[in-house]
Short mmCIF file of C-alpha atoms and ligand atoms in Angstrom, two decimals:
data_model
loop_
_atom_site.label_atom_id
_atom_site.label_comp_id
_atom_site.label_asym_id
_atom_site.label_seq_id
_atom_site.Cartn_x
_atom_site.Cartn_y
_atom_site.Cartn_z
CA UNK A 9 67.29 120.89 105.59
CA UNK A 10 69.30 124.05 105.42
CA UNK A 11 70.29 125.46 102.10
CA UNK A 12 73.99 125.68 101.24
CA UNK A 13 73.44 129.28 100.10
CA UNK A 14 72.72 130.34 103.68
CA UNK A 15 76.16 129.14 104.70
CA UNK A 16 79.60 130.50 104.16
CA UNK A 17 81.24 127.60 102.36
CA UNK A 18 84.92 128.37 102.03
CA UNK A 19 86.42 124.98 101.20
CA UNK A 20 86.23 123.25 97.83
CA UNK A 21 83.84 120.37 97.31
CA UNK A 22 85.30 117.73 94.97
CA UNK A 23 83.39 114.57 94.09
CA UNK A 24 84.64 111.39 92.46
CA UNK A 25 82.38 109.33 90.25
CA UNK A 26 82.55 106.31 87.97
CA UNK A 27 81.34 102.74 87.76
CA UNK A 28 82.82 100.24 90.21
CA UNK A 29 86.44 99.25 89.63
CA UNK A 30 87.64 102.60 88.27
CA UNK A 31 90.02 103.15 91.21
CA UNK A 32 88.17 106.04 92.88
CA UNK A 33 89.23 105.25 96.45
CA UNK A 34 92.92 104.99 95.54
CA UNK A 35 92.80 108.28 93.65
CA UNK A 36 90.99 110.07 96.48
CA UNK A 37 93.70 109.01 98.95
CA UNK A 38 96.41 110.19 96.54
CA UNK A 39 94.72 113.55 96.05
CA UNK A 40 94.40 114.00 99.81
CA UNK A 41 98.17 113.37 100.16
CA UNK A 42 98.93 115.81 97.36
CA UNK A 43 96.73 118.47 98.96
CA UNK A 44 98.42 117.88 102.31
CA UNK A 45 101.76 118.58 100.60
CA UNK A 46 100.24 121.90 99.47
CA UNK A 47 99.05 122.71 103.03
CA UNK A 48 95.40 122.14 102.16
CA UNK A 49 93.34 120.24 104.74
CA UNK A 50 90.97 117.84 103.03
CA UNK A 51 88.38 115.51 104.53
CA UNK A 52 87.82 112.22 102.71
CA UNK A 53 84.35 110.75 102.88
CA UNK A 54 81.96 108.58 100.89
CA UNK A 55 78.36 107.95 99.89
CA UNK A 56 76.28 106.22 100.79
CA UNK A 57 77.97 106.54 104.18
CA UNK A 58 80.20 109.07 105.91
CA UNK A 59 78.03 109.17 109.05
CA UNK A 60 76.67 106.55 111.45
CA UNK A 61 73.22 106.67 109.91
CA UNK A 62 74.67 106.79 106.40
CA UNK A 63 76.83 103.72 107.00
CA UNK A 64 73.74 101.85 108.22
CA UNK A 65 71.90 102.83 105.06
CA UNK A 66 74.95 101.65 103.12
CA UNK A 67 74.83 98.19 104.74
CA UNK A 68 71.11 98.00 104.14
CA UNK A 69 71.49 98.79 100.44
CA UNK A 70 74.77 97.08 99.62
CA UNK A 71 74.68 93.79 101.52
CA UNK A 72 74.33 91.01 99.01
CA UNK A 73 71.85 89.26 101.29
CA UNK A 74 69.70 92.39 101.47
CA UNK A 75 65.95 92.06 101.20
CA UNK A 76 64.41 93.26 97.92
CA UNK A 77 64.38 97.07 97.66
CA UNK A 78 62.09 99.03 95.35
CA UNK A 79 64.02 101.51 93.16
CA UNK A 80 62.10 104.50 94.52
CA UNK A 81 62.93 103.40 98.07
CA UNK A 82 66.57 102.95 97.06
CA UNK A 83 66.63 106.51 95.67
CA UNK A 84 65.05 107.99 98.81
CA UNK A 85 67.45 106.11 101.07
CA UNK A 86 70.43 107.43 99.07
CA UNK A 87 69.12 110.97 99.57
CA UNK A 88 68.27 110.33 103.23
CA UNK A 89 71.87 109.27 103.85
CA UNK A 90 73.00 112.33 101.85
CA UNK A 91 70.92 114.74 103.94
CA UNK A 92 72.59 113.47 107.11
CA UNK A 93 76.01 113.55 105.44
CA UNK A 94 75.57 117.17 104.38
CA UNK A 95 74.52 118.35 107.82
CA UNK A 96 76.99 116.30 109.83
CA UNK A 97 80.11 116.26 107.63
CA UNK A 98 80.07 118.19 104.35
CA UNK A 99 78.69 121.62 105.32
CA UNK A 100 80.66 121.86 108.60
CA UNK A 101 83.95 120.97 106.87
CA UNK A 102 83.37 123.44 104.00
CA UNK A 103 82.41 126.15 106.48
CA UNK A 104 85.69 125.59 108.33
CA UNK A 105 87.55 126.09 105.04
CA UNK A 106 88.47 122.41 104.70
CA UNK A 107 88.13 120.76 101.34
CA UNK A 108 85.85 117.75 101.01
CA UNK A 109 86.82 114.84 98.76
CA UNK A 110 83.71 112.73 98.41
CA UNK A 111 83.59 109.24 96.91
CA UNK A 112 80.28 109.61 95.01
CA UNK A 113 77.50 112.17 95.44
CA UNK A 114 74.24 113.07 93.69
CA UNK A 115 75.55 112.32 90.18
CA UNK A 116 75.64 108.67 91.34
CA UNK A 117 71.88 108.84 91.97
CA UNK A 118 71.32 110.09 88.40
CA UNK A 119 73.66 107.39 87.05
CA UNK A 120 72.51 104.37 89.10
CA UNK A 121 68.89 105.07 90.06
CA UNK A 122 68.32 107.13 86.88
CA UNK A 123 70.38 105.41 84.18
CA UNK A 124 70.63 102.00 85.84
CA UNK A 125 67.15 101.59 87.34
CA UNK A 126 65.24 103.84 84.92
CA UNK A 127 63.91 106.54 87.28
CA UNK A 128 63.26 109.79 85.36
CA UNK A 129 65.82 112.59 85.86
CA UNK A 130 62.95 114.98 86.61
CA UNK A 131 61.93 112.84 89.63
CA UNK A 132 65.50 112.74 90.93
CA UNK A 133 65.81 116.47 90.39
CA UNK A 134 62.77 117.12 92.62
CA UNK A 135 64.39 115.28 95.52
CA UNK A 136 67.75 116.90 94.87
CA UNK A 137 66.10 120.33 95.16
CA UNK A 138 64.68 119.44 98.56
CA UNK A 139 67.94 118.02 99.92
CA UNK A 140 70.57 120.43 98.55
CA UNK A 141 69.08 122.96 96.19
CA UNK A 142 72.04 125.34 96.18
CA UNK A 143 75.01 123.05 96.59
CA UNK A 144 76.85 121.66 93.58
CA UNK A 145 80.34 120.19 93.66
CA UNK A 146 83.06 122.66 92.61
CA UNK A 147 84.59 119.84 90.60
CA UNK A 148 83.52 116.31 89.68
CA UNK A 149 86.18 113.86 88.55
CA UNK A 150 84.59 111.14 86.42
CA UNK A 151 86.87 108.12 86.08
CA UNK A 152 86.03 105.93 83.12
CA UNK A 153 87.21 102.51 82.08
CA UNK A 154 85.88 99.74 79.86
CA UNK A 155 83.29 97.42 81.33
CA UNK A 156 85.75 94.58 80.90
CA UNK A 157 88.41 96.26 83.06
CA UNK A 158 85.80 97.26 85.65
CA UNK A 159 84.45 93.72 85.92
CA UNK A 160 87.96 92.26 86.17
CA UNK A 161 88.87 94.65 88.99
CA UNK A 162 85.61 94.00 90.85
CA UNK A 163 85.93 90.22 90.63
CA UNK A 164 89.36 90.44 92.34
CA UNK A 165 87.74 91.99 95.42
CA UNK A 166 85.90 88.84 96.54
CA UNK A 167 82.28 89.02 97.67
CA UNK A 168 80.13 91.13 95.37
CA UNK A 169 77.66 93.64 96.83
CA UNK A 170 74.05 94.08 95.70
CA UNK A 171 75.01 96.53 92.90
CA UNK A 172 78.04 94.55 91.74
CA UNK A 173 75.73 91.58 91.13
CA UNK A 174 73.82 93.52 88.47
CA UNK A 175 74.29 92.36 84.85
CA UNK A 176 76.71 94.06 82.43
CA UNK A 177 73.90 95.97 80.70
CA UNK A 178 73.08 97.74 84.01
CA UNK A 179 76.65 99.11 84.14
CA UNK A 180 76.50 100.12 80.48
CA UNK A 181 73.46 102.26 81.31
CA UNK A 182 75.22 103.68 84.39
CA UNK A 183 78.31 104.57 82.36
CA UNK A 184 76.17 106.17 79.60
CA UNK A 185 74.32 108.24 82.19
CA UNK A 186 77.61 109.44 83.68
CA UNK A 187 78.92 110.45 80.26
CA UNK A 188 75.69 112.34 79.54
CA UNK A 189 76.04 114.23 82.82
CA UNK A 190 79.63 115.14 81.91
CA UNK A 191 78.42 116.43 78.54
CA UNK A 192 75.65 118.46 80.15
CA UNK A 193 77.90 120.03 82.79
CA UNK A 194 81.26 120.44 81.06
CA UNK A 195 82.37 123.24 83.41
CA UNK A 196 82.02 121.06 86.49
CA UNK A 197 83.15 117.67 85.13
CA UNK A 198 86.61 116.40 84.22
CA UNK A 199 86.51 113.01 82.52
CA UNK A 200 89.68 111.00 83.10
CA UNK A 201 90.53 107.71 81.42
CA UNK A 202 91.19 105.27 84.27
CA UNK A 203 92.55 102.58 81.94
CA UNK A 204 95.89 104.32 82.48
CA UNK A 205 98.19 103.46 85.38
CA UNK A 206 97.48 104.73 88.91
CA UNK A 207 100.30 107.30 88.74
CA UNK A 208 99.26 108.73 85.37
CA UNK A 209 95.68 109.14 86.57
CA UNK A 210 96.86 110.74 89.84
CA UNK A 211 99.04 113.27 88.05
CA UNK A 212 96.19 114.22 85.70
CA UNK A 213 93.95 114.81 88.71
CA UNK A 214 96.65 116.88 90.43
CA UNK A 215 97.05 118.96 87.30
CA UNK A 216 93.31 119.66 87.11
CA UNK A 217 93.11 120.61 90.79
CA UNK A 218 96.23 122.75 90.58
CA UNK A 219 95.09 124.73 87.54
CA UNK A 220 91.47 125.10 88.68
CA UNK A 221 92.03 126.02 92.30
CA UNK A 222 95.54 126.27 93.69
CA UNK A 223 97.05 128.57 91.08
CA UNK A 224 94.07 130.90 91.53
CA UNK A 225 94.94 131.59 95.15
CA UNK A 226 97.90 133.94 95.50
CA UNK A 227 100.34 132.85 98.15
CA UNK A 228 99.15 129.23 98.15
CA UNK A 229 101.72 127.88 95.66
CA UNK A 230 105.39 128.61 95.81
CA UNK A 231 106.70 129.96 92.46
P1 TMP B 7 81.10 102.12 96.14
O1 TMP B 7 81.10 103.58 96.44
O2 TMP B 7 81.91 101.33 97.09
O3 TMP B 7 81.39 101.82 94.71
O4 TMP B 7 79.62 101.55 96.41
C1 TMP B 7 78.52 102.32 96.45
C2 TMP B 7 77.44 101.72 95.59
O5 TMP B 7 76.24 102.48 95.76
C3 TMP B 7 77.78 101.75 94.11
O6 TMP B 7 77.36 100.55 93.51
C4 TMP B 7 76.92 102.87 93.58
C5 TMP B 7 75.75 102.91 94.52
N1 TMP B 7 75.14 104.24 94.65
C6 TMP B 7 73.91 104.48 94.07
O7 TMP B 7 73.35 103.59 93.46
N2 TMP B 7 73.36 105.72 94.19
C7 TMP B 7 73.93 106.75 94.88
O8 TMP B 7 73.38 107.85 94.97
C8 TMP B 7 75.21 106.48 95.51
C9 TMP B 7 75.90 107.57 96.28
C10 TMP B 7 75.79 105.23 95.36
#
């Protein structure tokens, strides 16, 4: 596994996090369209997934009929899919100067396998160091909503996956873990209230991206 530091990563790496039902996928699409309007090429991808192997790991872990999976195995499979994703999609895109908009990344392992399943952060950190010691997202958008809203949105989608079948208290722990991460890394995280309408949330995200990145690059934005 090559370290990100050895590479010349020119694009921005933006991750989206939150419990299910916060509207991440919609917001990622909208941000990609906004970036396109600003002449920024952005690749949209997701975890677990984003590659052939990763999508197979995704089916293995998410199918509701899946065989029982030990939490340690679940954690290692998330990182196995991530290792492939980094080599095949994320590093090459960033090296080409494209931006990467990723629906979940390592913070999800801390939130779900850490907060949700109870694996110690120190254990997760050890695996993180092996898989991508030097790479951190440039920005992580954490979308939050009440458990009630999340559950309502998820139940509209039809068949629930293996995570969506977890009880409410699992998602409370996941949400708490996400909020703790945001507190611990305030420079990297932006917490956005996803109880608001789709357009309000999208314009807050645009504002964050514009002020953090686009206005910093002379010549990128028209006056
Ligand atoms: P979603 O991205 O469609 O919401 O589904 C992905 C599911 O996988 C979601 O329930 C969160 C879970 N997950 C983890 O438990 N750990 C991880 O590291 C990642 C990336 C996702």
